[in-house]
Short mmCIF file of N, CA and C in Angstrom, two decimals:
data_model
loop_
_atom_site.label_atom_id
_atom_site.label_comp_id
_atom_site.label_asym_id
_atom_site.label_seq_id
_atom_site.Cartn_x
_atom_site.Cartn_y
_atom_site.Cartn_z
N LYS A 1 -6.52 48.56 -12.58
CA LYS A 1 -5.88 48.73 -11.30
C LYS A 1 -6.46 49.95 -10.60
N ASN A 2 -6.77 49.76 -9.32
CA ASN A 2 -7.38 50.84 -8.54
C ASN A 2 -6.28 51.69 -7.90
N PRO A 3 -6.21 52.99 -8.23
CA PRO A 3 -5.16 53.84 -7.66
C PRO A 3 -5.44 54.23 -6.21
N PHE A 4 -6.64 53.96 -5.72
CA PHE A 4 -7.01 54.35 -4.37
C PHE A 4 -6.90 53.16 -3.42
N VAL A 5 -6.54 53.46 -2.18
CA VAL A 5 -6.49 52.45 -1.13
C VAL A 5 -7.47 52.89 -0.05
N PHE A 6 -8.46 52.06 0.23
CA PHE A 6 -9.48 52.41 1.22
C PHE A 6 -9.31 51.57 2.47
N TYR A 7 -9.39 52.24 3.60
CA TYR A 7 -9.21 51.62 4.92
C TYR A 7 -10.53 51.59 5.67
N ILE A 8 -10.73 50.53 6.47
CA ILE A 8 -11.93 50.46 7.32
C ILE A 8 -11.56 49.83 8.67
N ASP A 9 -12.10 50.38 9.73
CA ASP A 9 -12.01 49.74 11.04
C ASP A 9 -13.10 48.68 11.08
N ALA A 10 -12.70 47.43 11.18
CA ALA A 10 -13.70 46.36 11.16
C ALA A 10 -13.27 45.23 12.08
N GLU A 11 -12.99 45.57 13.32
CA GLU A 11 -12.55 44.56 14.28
C GLU A 11 -13.63 43.49 14.46
N TRP A 12 -14.88 43.89 14.44
CA TRP A 12 -15.98 42.92 14.54
C TRP A 12 -16.86 42.94 13.30
N GLY A 13 -16.20 43.24 12.17
CA GLY A 13 -16.89 43.17 10.88
C GLY A 13 -17.26 44.53 10.33
N VAL A 14 -17.74 44.54 9.10
CA VAL A 14 -18.11 45.81 8.45
C VAL A 14 -19.28 46.47 9.16
N ALA A 15 -19.99 45.71 10.00
CA ALA A 15 -21.10 46.30 10.77
C ALA A 15 -20.61 47.37 11.74
N GLN A 16 -19.31 47.40 11.99
CA GLN A 16 -18.74 48.45 12.83
C GLN A 16 -18.93 49.82 12.17
N VAL A 17 -19.05 49.82 10.85
CA VAL A 17 -19.25 51.07 10.09
C VAL A 17 -20.58 51.06 9.33
N PHE A 18 -20.95 49.90 8.77
CA PHE A 18 -22.17 49.77 7.98
C PHE A 18 -23.15 48.84 8.70
N PRO A 19 -24.27 49.35 9.16
CA PRO A 19 -25.21 48.55 9.97
C PRO A 19 -25.69 47.26 9.32
N ASP A 20 -25.70 47.20 8.00
CA ASP A 20 -26.20 46.00 7.32
C ASP A 20 -25.16 44.89 7.20
N GLY A 21 -23.93 45.16 7.64
CA GLY A 21 -22.89 44.14 7.55
C GLY A 21 -23.05 43.08 8.64
N THR A 22 -22.31 41.99 8.49
CA THR A 22 -22.33 40.92 9.49
C THR A 22 -21.58 41.38 10.73
N ARG A 23 -22.19 41.18 11.90
CA ARG A 23 -21.51 41.53 13.15
C ARG A 23 -20.92 40.26 13.76
N PHE A 24 -19.61 40.28 13.96
CA PHE A 24 -18.90 39.15 14.54
C PHE A 24 -18.66 39.41 16.02
N PRO A 25 -18.38 38.36 16.79
CA PRO A 25 -18.08 38.56 18.21
C PRO A 25 -16.77 39.32 18.39
N ALA A 26 -16.64 39.96 19.55
CA ALA A 26 -15.40 40.66 19.88
C ALA A 26 -14.26 39.66 19.97
N GLN A 27 -13.04 40.14 19.82
CA GLN A 27 -11.88 39.26 19.83
C GLN A 27 -11.74 38.49 21.14
N MET A 28 -12.22 39.04 22.26
CA MET A 28 -12.12 38.31 23.51
C MET A 28 -12.92 37.01 23.45
N ALA A 29 -14.03 36.99 22.71
CA ALA A 29 -14.81 35.76 22.54
C ALA A 29 -14.01 34.74 21.74
N VAL A 30 -13.31 35.20 20.72
CA VAL A 30 -12.44 34.31 19.95
C VAL A 30 -11.33 33.79 20.86
N GLY A 31 -10.79 34.68 21.69
CA GLY A 31 -9.76 34.28 22.64
C GLY A 31 -10.26 33.22 23.60
N ALA A 32 -11.49 33.35 24.05
CA ALA A 32 -12.07 32.37 24.99
C ALA A 32 -12.20 31.00 24.34
N SER A 33 -12.38 30.97 23.04
CA SER A 33 -12.48 29.69 22.32
C SER A 33 -11.12 28.99 22.20
N ARG A 34 -10.05 29.79 22.23
CA ARG A 34 -8.68 29.31 22.06
C ARG A 34 -8.49 28.56 20.72
N SER A 35 -9.35 28.85 19.77
CA SER A 35 -9.34 28.13 18.50
C SER A 35 -8.67 28.94 17.39
N GLU A 36 -7.58 28.41 16.88
CA GLU A 36 -6.91 29.05 15.75
C GLU A 36 -7.81 29.01 14.50
N GLU A 37 -8.57 27.94 14.36
CA GLU A 37 -9.48 27.82 13.21
C GLU A 37 -10.54 28.92 13.23
N LEU A 38 -11.15 29.16 14.41
CA LEU A 38 -12.14 30.23 14.51
C LEU A 38 -11.51 31.60 14.29
N ALA A 39 -10.29 31.79 14.79
CA ALA A 39 -9.59 33.07 14.57
C ALA A 39 -9.34 33.27 13.08
N TYR A 40 -8.89 32.23 12.41
CA TYR A 40 -8.65 32.31 10.96
C TYR A 40 -9.94 32.64 10.21
N GLN A 41 -11.02 31.90 10.51
CA GLN A 41 -12.29 32.10 9.83
C GLN A 41 -12.85 33.51 10.08
N ASN A 42 -12.72 34.01 11.32
CA ASN A 42 -13.15 35.38 11.61
C ASN A 42 -12.41 36.37 10.72
N GLY A 43 -11.08 36.24 10.69
CA GLY A 43 -10.28 37.14 9.87
C GLY A 43 -10.64 37.04 8.40
N TYR A 44 -10.79 35.81 7.92
CA TYR A 44 -11.05 35.60 6.50
C TYR A 44 -12.41 36.17 6.07
N VAL A 45 -13.44 35.88 6.83
CA VAL A 45 -14.79 36.32 6.44
C VAL A 45 -14.93 37.84 6.59
N ILE A 46 -14.40 38.39 7.69
CA ILE A 46 -14.44 39.86 7.86
C ILE A 46 -13.74 40.53 6.69
N ALA A 47 -12.53 40.05 6.35
CA ALA A 47 -11.78 40.65 5.26
C ALA A 47 -12.49 40.47 3.92
N SER A 48 -13.13 39.34 3.71
CA SER A 48 -13.87 39.10 2.46
C SER A 48 -15.01 40.09 2.29
N GLU A 49 -15.73 40.36 3.38
CA GLU A 49 -16.82 41.36 3.31
C GLU A 49 -16.25 42.75 3.07
N CYS A 50 -15.11 43.06 3.71
CA CYS A 50 -14.47 44.36 3.49
C CYS A 50 -14.05 44.52 2.03
N LYS A 51 -13.45 43.46 1.49
CA LYS A 51 -12.99 43.49 0.10
C LYS A 51 -14.16 43.65 -0.87
N ALA A 52 -15.27 43.00 -0.56
CA ALA A 52 -16.45 43.10 -1.42
C ALA A 52 -16.99 44.53 -1.49
N LEU A 53 -16.74 45.31 -0.44
CA LEU A 53 -17.16 46.71 -0.40
C LEU A 53 -16.09 47.66 -0.93
N GLY A 54 -14.94 47.12 -1.35
CA GLY A 54 -13.90 47.95 -1.94
C GLY A 54 -12.80 48.38 -0.99
N PHE A 55 -12.75 47.79 0.19
CA PHE A 55 -11.71 48.15 1.16
C PHE A 55 -10.54 47.18 1.03
N SER A 56 -9.33 47.73 1.02
CA SER A 56 -8.15 46.87 0.88
C SER A 56 -7.28 46.84 2.12
N ILE A 57 -7.61 47.65 3.14
CA ILE A 57 -6.89 47.64 4.41
C ILE A 57 -7.92 47.59 5.53
N VAL A 58 -7.71 46.69 6.51
CA VAL A 58 -8.63 46.60 7.65
C VAL A 58 -7.85 46.82 8.94
N GLY A 59 -8.40 47.64 9.83
CA GLY A 59 -7.79 47.91 11.14
C GLY A 59 -8.06 46.76 12.09
N SER A 60 -7.32 45.67 11.94
CA SER A 60 -7.53 44.47 12.73
C SER A 60 -6.41 43.51 12.37
N PRO A 61 -5.98 42.65 13.28
CA PRO A 61 -6.53 42.39 14.61
C PRO A 61 -5.90 43.28 15.68
N VAL A 62 -6.58 43.34 16.83
CA VAL A 62 -6.01 43.98 18.01
C VAL A 62 -5.02 43.00 18.62
N LEU A 63 -3.76 43.41 18.72
CA LEU A 63 -2.71 42.55 19.27
C LEU A 63 -2.29 43.01 20.66
N ASP A 64 -3.10 43.86 21.27
CA ASP A 64 -2.80 44.33 22.62
C ASP A 64 -2.98 43.20 23.63
N ILE A 65 -2.17 43.22 24.68
CA ILE A 65 -2.27 42.26 25.76
C ILE A 65 -3.12 42.93 26.84
N ASN A 66 -4.25 42.35 27.17
CA ASN A 66 -5.24 42.99 28.05
C ASN A 66 -4.81 42.92 29.52
N LEU A 67 -3.87 43.80 29.91
CA LEU A 67 -3.25 43.71 31.23
C LEU A 67 -3.92 44.55 32.32
N ASN A 68 -4.57 45.63 31.95
CA ASN A 68 -5.07 46.59 32.94
C ASN A 68 -6.60 46.55 33.00
N TYR A 69 -7.15 46.12 34.11
CA TYR A 69 -8.61 46.01 34.22
C TYR A 69 -9.29 47.37 34.19
N LYS A 70 -8.53 48.46 34.37
CA LYS A 70 -9.11 49.81 34.29
C LYS A 70 -9.04 50.38 32.88
N ASN A 71 -8.60 49.58 31.93
CA ASN A 71 -8.44 50.06 30.56
C ASN A 71 -9.81 50.41 29.98
N PRO A 72 -10.02 51.68 29.58
CA PRO A 72 -11.34 52.09 29.11
C PRO A 72 -11.57 51.86 27.62
N ILE A 73 -10.55 51.39 26.92
CA ILE A 73 -10.66 51.37 25.47
C ILE A 73 -10.36 50.01 24.82
N ILE A 74 -9.61 49.15 25.49
CA ILE A 74 -9.24 47.86 24.89
C ILE A 74 -10.19 46.75 25.35
N SER A 75 -10.07 46.28 26.56
CA SER A 75 -11.00 45.33 27.14
C SER A 75 -11.33 44.17 26.20
N THR A 76 -12.60 44.03 25.79
CA THR A 76 -13.04 42.89 24.98
C THR A 76 -12.50 42.94 23.54
N ARG A 77 -11.85 44.03 23.18
CA ARG A 77 -11.25 44.10 21.85
C ARG A 77 -10.02 43.22 21.74
N ALA A 78 -9.40 42.87 22.88
CA ALA A 78 -8.19 42.05 22.89
C ALA A 78 -8.54 40.56 22.96
N PHE A 79 -7.68 39.74 22.41
CA PHE A 79 -7.88 38.30 22.52
C PHE A 79 -7.76 37.81 23.96
N SER A 80 -6.76 38.36 24.70
CA SER A 80 -6.44 37.77 25.99
C SER A 80 -5.45 38.63 26.76
N ASP A 81 -5.22 38.23 28.02
CA ASP A 81 -4.13 38.81 28.81
C ASP A 81 -2.90 37.90 28.76
N ASP A 82 -2.95 36.87 27.95
CA ASP A 82 -1.87 35.90 27.79
C ASP A 82 -1.17 36.17 26.45
N THR A 83 0.08 36.61 26.52
CA THR A 83 0.81 36.98 25.30
C THR A 83 0.91 35.82 24.31
N ASP A 84 1.17 34.63 24.79
CA ASP A 84 1.29 33.48 23.88
C ASP A 84 -0.01 33.20 23.13
N LEU A 85 -1.13 33.34 23.82
CA LEU A 85 -2.43 33.13 23.17
C LEU A 85 -2.71 34.23 22.15
N VAL A 86 -2.36 35.47 22.49
CA VAL A 86 -2.53 36.58 21.54
C VAL A 86 -1.72 36.32 20.28
N ILE A 87 -0.50 35.84 20.44
CA ILE A 87 0.34 35.54 19.27
C ILE A 87 -0.27 34.42 18.44
N LYS A 88 -0.68 33.34 19.09
CA LYS A 88 -1.24 32.18 18.38
C LYS A 88 -2.50 32.56 17.59
N LEU A 89 -3.44 33.23 18.27
CA LEU A 89 -4.69 33.59 17.58
C LEU A 89 -4.48 34.75 16.62
N GLY A 90 -3.60 35.68 16.99
CA GLY A 90 -3.29 36.80 16.11
C GLY A 90 -2.70 36.33 14.79
N ARG A 91 -1.82 35.35 14.86
CA ARG A 91 -1.20 34.79 13.65
C ARG A 91 -2.28 34.19 12.73
N ALA A 92 -3.18 33.42 13.30
CA ALA A 92 -4.25 32.80 12.51
C ALA A 92 -5.18 33.85 11.92
N TYR A 93 -5.52 34.86 12.71
CA TYR A 93 -6.41 35.93 12.28
C TYR A 93 -5.79 36.71 11.13
N VAL A 94 -4.51 37.06 11.29
CA VAL A 94 -3.77 37.77 10.24
C VAL A 94 -3.74 36.95 8.96
N GLN A 95 -3.48 35.66 9.08
CA GLN A 95 -3.42 34.80 7.90
C GLN A 95 -4.77 34.75 7.19
N GLY A 96 -5.85 34.70 7.97
CA GLY A 96 -7.18 34.72 7.37
C GLY A 96 -7.44 35.99 6.58
N ILE A 97 -7.08 37.13 7.16
CA ILE A 97 -7.26 38.42 6.47
C ILE A 97 -6.44 38.46 5.19
N GLN A 98 -5.18 38.05 5.30
CA GLN A 98 -4.29 38.11 4.13
C GLN A 98 -4.70 37.11 3.05
N ASP A 99 -5.21 35.95 3.46
CA ASP A 99 -5.67 34.97 2.47
C ASP A 99 -6.88 35.49 1.69
N ALA A 100 -7.60 36.44 2.28
CA ALA A 100 -8.73 37.07 1.57
C ALA A 100 -8.27 38.21 0.68
N GLY A 101 -6.95 38.48 0.69
CA GLY A 101 -6.40 39.52 -0.19
C GLY A 101 -6.51 40.92 0.36
N VAL A 102 -6.56 41.04 1.68
CA VAL A 102 -6.70 42.34 2.34
C VAL A 102 -5.50 42.53 3.28
N ILE A 103 -5.07 43.78 3.46
CA ILE A 103 -3.97 44.10 4.36
C ILE A 103 -4.49 44.27 5.78
N PRO A 104 -4.03 43.43 6.73
CA PRO A 104 -4.42 43.63 8.12
C PRO A 104 -3.51 44.66 8.76
N CYS A 105 -4.02 45.40 9.72
CA CYS A 105 -3.17 46.30 10.50
C CYS A 105 -3.23 45.86 11.95
N GLY A 106 -2.24 45.07 12.37
CA GLY A 106 -2.15 44.68 13.77
C GLY A 106 -1.96 45.92 14.62
N LYS A 107 -2.71 46.02 15.69
CA LYS A 107 -2.67 47.25 16.48
C LYS A 107 -2.80 46.96 17.97
N HIS A 108 -2.37 47.86 18.83
CA HIS A 108 -1.85 49.19 18.59
C HIS A 108 -0.39 49.20 19.02
N TYR A 109 0.53 49.10 18.07
CA TYR A 109 1.96 49.00 18.34
C TYR A 109 2.48 50.25 19.04
N PRO A 110 3.26 50.08 20.12
CA PRO A 110 3.80 48.84 20.70
C PRO A 110 2.91 48.20 21.77
N GLY A 111 1.70 48.73 22.02
CA GLY A 111 0.78 48.08 22.95
C GLY A 111 -0.08 49.07 23.71
N HIS A 112 -1.39 48.78 23.74
CA HIS A 112 -2.36 49.66 24.42
C HIS A 112 -3.03 48.93 25.60
N GLY A 113 -2.54 47.73 25.90
CA GLY A 113 -3.23 46.90 26.89
C GLY A 113 -3.02 47.27 28.34
N ASP A 114 -1.92 47.98 28.64
CA ASP A 114 -1.64 48.33 30.03
C ASP A 114 -1.81 49.83 30.25
N THR A 115 -2.93 50.35 29.78
CA THR A 115 -3.22 51.78 29.96
C THR A 115 -4.55 51.94 30.69
N ALA A 116 -4.71 53.09 31.32
CA ALA A 116 -5.97 53.40 32.00
C ALA A 116 -6.58 54.67 31.41
N VAL A 117 -6.08 55.05 30.23
CA VAL A 117 -6.52 56.27 29.55
C VAL A 117 -6.82 55.93 28.10
N ASP A 118 -7.89 56.49 27.56
CA ASP A 118 -8.23 56.34 26.16
C ASP A 118 -7.33 57.27 25.34
N SER A 119 -6.52 56.70 24.47
CA SER A 119 -5.57 57.51 23.71
C SER A 119 -6.24 58.42 22.68
N HIS A 120 -7.56 58.29 22.50
CA HIS A 120 -8.29 59.25 21.66
C HIS A 120 -8.56 60.54 22.43
N MET A 121 -8.45 60.48 23.76
CA MET A 121 -8.76 61.64 24.60
C MET A 121 -7.50 62.34 25.14
N SER A 122 -6.51 61.56 25.54
CA SER A 122 -5.24 62.11 25.99
C SER A 122 -4.18 61.04 25.83
N MET A 123 -2.92 61.40 26.06
CA MET A 123 -1.85 60.46 25.78
C MET A 123 -1.47 59.65 27.02
N PRO A 124 -1.72 58.34 26.98
CA PRO A 124 -1.28 57.49 28.08
C PRO A 124 0.25 57.40 28.11
N ILE A 125 0.80 57.11 29.28
CA ILE A 125 2.23 56.88 29.43
C ILE A 125 2.40 55.52 30.12
N VAL A 126 3.12 54.63 29.48
CA VAL A 126 3.39 53.31 30.05
C VAL A 126 4.81 53.35 30.59
N THR A 127 4.93 53.19 31.91
CA THR A 127 6.22 53.42 32.57
C THR A 127 6.99 52.14 32.91
N ARG A 128 6.54 50.99 32.46
CA ARG A 128 7.25 49.75 32.76
C ARG A 128 8.60 49.71 32.06
N ASP A 129 9.49 48.83 32.53
CA ASP A 129 10.84 48.77 31.98
C ASP A 129 10.87 48.06 30.62
N ARG A 130 11.96 48.27 29.91
CA ARG A 130 12.11 47.75 28.54
C ARG A 130 11.96 46.23 28.48
N ASP A 131 12.62 45.51 29.39
CA ASP A 131 12.55 44.05 29.35
C ASP A 131 11.11 43.55 29.46
N SER A 132 10.36 44.13 30.38
CA SER A 132 8.96 43.74 30.56
C SER A 132 8.16 44.03 29.29
N LEU A 133 8.35 45.20 28.72
CA LEU A 133 7.62 45.57 27.50
C LEU A 133 7.97 44.64 26.34
N MET A 134 9.26 44.34 26.20
CA MET A 134 9.70 43.49 25.09
C MET A 134 9.19 42.06 25.24
N ASN A 135 9.07 41.59 26.48
CA ASN A 135 8.64 40.22 26.72
C ASN A 135 7.12 40.04 26.69
N ILE A 136 6.39 41.15 26.83
CA ILE A 136 4.92 41.04 26.86
C ILE A 136 4.30 41.79 25.67
N GLU A 137 4.23 43.10 25.73
CA GLU A 137 3.51 43.88 24.72
C GLU A 137 4.08 43.77 23.31
N LEU A 138 5.40 43.80 23.18
CA LEU A 138 5.99 43.84 21.85
C LEU A 138 6.19 42.47 21.21
N ARG A 139 6.04 41.41 21.98
CA ARG A 139 6.27 40.07 21.43
C ARG A 139 5.38 39.72 20.24
N PRO A 140 4.08 40.08 20.24
CA PRO A 140 3.28 39.76 19.04
C PRO A 140 3.85 40.39 17.78
N TYR A 141 4.37 41.60 17.89
CA TYR A 141 4.93 42.28 16.72
C TYR A 141 6.25 41.66 16.29
N LYS A 142 7.06 41.27 17.28
CA LYS A 142 8.32 40.60 16.97
C LYS A 142 8.06 39.26 16.29
N GLU A 143 7.12 38.49 16.84
CA GLU A 143 6.82 37.16 16.31
C GLU A 143 6.17 37.21 14.92
N LEU A 144 5.35 38.24 14.67
CA LEU A 144 4.61 38.32 13.41
C LEU A 144 5.24 39.26 12.39
N ALA A 145 6.41 39.83 12.73
CA ALA A 145 7.03 40.85 11.88
C ALA A 145 7.26 40.39 10.45
N LYS A 146 7.63 39.12 10.27
CA LYS A 146 7.94 38.63 8.92
C LYS A 146 6.70 38.10 8.19
N GLU A 147 5.55 38.11 8.89
CA GLU A 147 4.33 37.52 8.31
C GLU A 147 3.23 38.55 8.03
N MET A 148 3.20 39.62 8.80
CA MET A 148 2.07 40.55 8.78
C MET A 148 2.35 41.72 7.82
N TRP A 149 1.35 42.05 7.02
CA TRP A 149 1.53 43.09 6.00
C TRP A 149 1.37 44.51 6.54
N GLY A 150 0.65 44.71 7.67
CA GLY A 150 0.40 46.06 8.15
C GLY A 150 0.42 46.15 9.67
N VAL A 151 0.86 47.31 10.17
CA VAL A 151 0.90 47.60 11.61
C VAL A 151 0.37 49.01 11.83
N MET A 152 -0.44 49.17 12.87
CA MET A 152 -0.94 50.49 13.27
C MET A 152 -0.23 50.94 14.55
N THR A 153 0.20 52.19 14.56
CA THR A 153 0.93 52.71 15.72
C THR A 153 -0.01 53.32 16.76
N ALA A 154 0.48 53.37 18.00
CA ALA A 154 -0.30 53.91 19.12
C ALA A 154 0.21 55.29 19.53
N HIS A 155 -0.72 56.14 19.93
CA HIS A 155 -0.36 57.47 20.44
C HIS A 155 -0.15 57.37 21.95
N ILE A 156 0.85 56.62 22.33
CA ILE A 156 1.15 56.33 23.73
C ILE A 156 2.65 56.52 23.94
N ALA A 157 3.04 57.13 25.06
CA ALA A 157 4.46 57.31 25.36
C ALA A 157 5.00 56.08 26.09
N PHE A 158 6.17 55.63 25.66
CA PHE A 158 6.89 54.52 26.27
C PHE A 158 8.32 54.98 26.56
N PRO A 159 8.53 55.69 27.66
CA PRO A 159 9.86 56.25 27.94
C PRO A 159 10.98 55.21 27.91
N ALA A 160 10.72 53.99 28.36
CA ALA A 160 11.76 52.96 28.42
C ALA A 160 12.20 52.48 27.04
N LEU A 161 11.39 52.72 26.02
CA LEU A 161 11.71 52.29 24.66
C LEU A 161 12.29 53.42 23.81
N ALA A 162 12.06 54.64 24.22
CA ALA A 162 12.41 55.80 23.39
C ALA A 162 13.87 56.21 23.55
N GLU A 163 14.37 56.94 22.56
CA GLU A 163 15.70 57.53 22.65
C GLU A 163 15.66 58.75 23.57
N LYS A 164 16.83 59.17 24.01
CA LYS A 164 16.93 60.38 24.82
C LYS A 164 16.34 61.55 24.02
N GLY A 165 15.45 62.29 24.66
CA GLY A 165 14.79 63.41 24.01
C GLY A 165 13.44 63.04 23.42
N GLU A 166 13.15 61.75 23.30
CA GLU A 166 11.87 61.28 22.76
C GLU A 166 10.93 60.76 23.84
N GLU A 167 11.36 60.80 25.09
CA GLU A 167 10.62 60.14 26.16
C GLU A 167 9.17 60.59 26.29
N ASN A 168 8.87 61.82 25.91
CA ASN A 168 7.51 62.35 26.05
C ASN A 168 6.74 62.34 24.73
N LEU A 169 7.31 61.74 23.71
CA LEU A 169 6.62 61.64 22.42
C LEU A 169 5.77 60.38 22.38
N PRO A 170 4.64 60.44 21.67
CA PRO A 170 3.89 59.19 21.46
C PRO A 170 4.70 58.26 20.56
N ALA A 171 4.48 56.97 20.70
CA ALA A 171 5.21 55.98 19.89
C ALA A 171 5.12 56.30 18.40
N THR A 172 3.98 56.79 17.96
CA THR A 172 3.77 57.13 16.55
C THR A 172 4.86 58.06 16.02
N LEU A 173 5.39 58.95 16.87
CA LEU A 173 6.37 59.94 16.43
C LEU A 173 7.79 59.61 16.87
N SER A 174 7.99 58.45 17.47
CA SER A 174 9.31 58.08 17.97
C SER A 174 10.09 57.30 16.92
N ARG A 175 11.20 57.86 16.46
CA ARG A 175 12.04 57.17 15.48
C ARG A 175 12.57 55.86 16.05
N LYS A 176 12.96 55.86 17.32
CA LYS A 176 13.51 54.66 17.94
C LYS A 176 12.47 53.53 17.97
N ILE A 177 11.24 53.85 18.38
CA ILE A 177 10.20 52.83 18.52
C ILE A 177 9.72 52.32 17.15
N ILE A 178 9.57 53.23 16.20
CA ILE A 178 9.06 52.84 14.88
C ILE A 178 10.17 52.27 14.00
N TYR A 179 11.24 53.01 13.86
CA TYR A 179 12.31 52.57 12.95
C TYR A 179 13.32 51.65 13.65
N GLY A 180 13.80 52.09 14.81
CA GLY A 180 14.84 51.34 15.50
C GLY A 180 14.39 49.96 15.95
N ILE A 181 13.20 49.87 16.54
CA ILE A 181 12.73 48.58 17.05
C ILE A 181 11.95 47.80 15.99
N LEU A 182 10.87 48.39 15.48
CA LEU A 182 10.00 47.66 14.55
C LEU A 182 10.71 47.32 13.25
N ARG A 183 11.33 48.30 12.62
CA ARG A 183 11.99 48.06 11.34
C ARG A 183 13.32 47.32 11.48
N GLU A 184 14.22 47.89 12.29
CA GLU A 184 15.58 47.33 12.35
C GLU A 184 15.67 46.09 13.22
N GLU A 185 15.18 46.17 14.46
CA GLU A 185 15.34 45.06 15.40
C GLU A 185 14.44 43.87 15.05
N PHE A 186 13.17 44.16 14.70
CA PHE A 186 12.24 43.08 14.38
C PHE A 186 12.26 42.70 12.90
N GLY A 187 12.84 43.54 12.06
CA GLY A 187 12.92 43.24 10.63
C GLY A 187 11.60 43.40 9.88
N TYR A 188 10.71 44.24 10.40
CA TYR A 188 9.41 44.44 9.76
C TYR A 188 9.57 45.38 8.56
N ASP A 189 9.03 44.97 7.39
CA ASP A 189 9.15 45.83 6.21
C ASP A 189 7.81 46.10 5.55
N GLY A 190 6.71 45.90 6.29
CA GLY A 190 5.38 46.14 5.75
C GLY A 190 4.90 47.57 5.95
N LEU A 191 3.62 47.76 5.73
CA LEU A 191 2.96 49.05 5.87
C LEU A 191 2.85 49.46 7.33
N ILE A 192 3.13 50.72 7.64
CA ILE A 192 2.93 51.26 8.97
C ILE A 192 1.98 52.45 8.84
N ILE A 193 0.86 52.41 9.57
CA ILE A 193 -0.07 53.54 9.55
C ILE A 193 -0.30 54.03 10.97
N SER A 194 -0.73 55.27 11.06
CA SER A 194 -1.03 55.88 12.35
C SER A 194 -2.44 55.51 12.81
N ASP A 195 -2.62 55.44 14.12
CA ASP A 195 -3.96 55.34 14.67
C ASP A 195 -4.69 56.66 14.37
N SER A 196 -5.96 56.70 14.68
CA SER A 196 -6.79 57.88 14.43
C SER A 196 -6.15 59.15 14.97
N LEU A 197 -6.20 60.20 14.19
CA LEU A 197 -5.62 61.49 14.60
C LEU A 197 -6.68 62.42 15.17
N THR A 198 -7.88 61.89 15.46
CA THR A 198 -8.93 62.74 16.03
C THR A 198 -8.73 62.92 17.51
#
């Protein structure tokens, strides 16, 4: 038994980190195909290559809804701007990763698709109301909560989702967003990891 758990960002394969790995198309290309079979195969093969290199957690799939054309960081990383399609392909992709014996981390909870700022550089603030957020950005997590083994949190403020006093905190540090919504409301009991702290 291996006491270590190794993580890799491999949205488009291990080639994202290791140049000799297989490079897969971005998730938007999978989204354009609208094929659950291709989504499953992408997830399965990417995860199989990750596992062969000793990685047991992969930072994928991106479950963001691609809503903002000024978004500098998501864009082609997302399946679509259609929440239902993201859920359909995300479910197949997650199943492919898990069938290969690897933990997927659906990201970036509760959603990075409606931002115009790279959260690696500064903290975006999404000011839309709770109903809109729950019906669009958070739906993939609600729908996949009982199926997905891992979720990655976003360093983005969501005042409409946060408790009083947490409005200016990133979702990663919000008890209401992480515990109250994801754990209690959605019933998610899998692994939760933070996005990059750089």
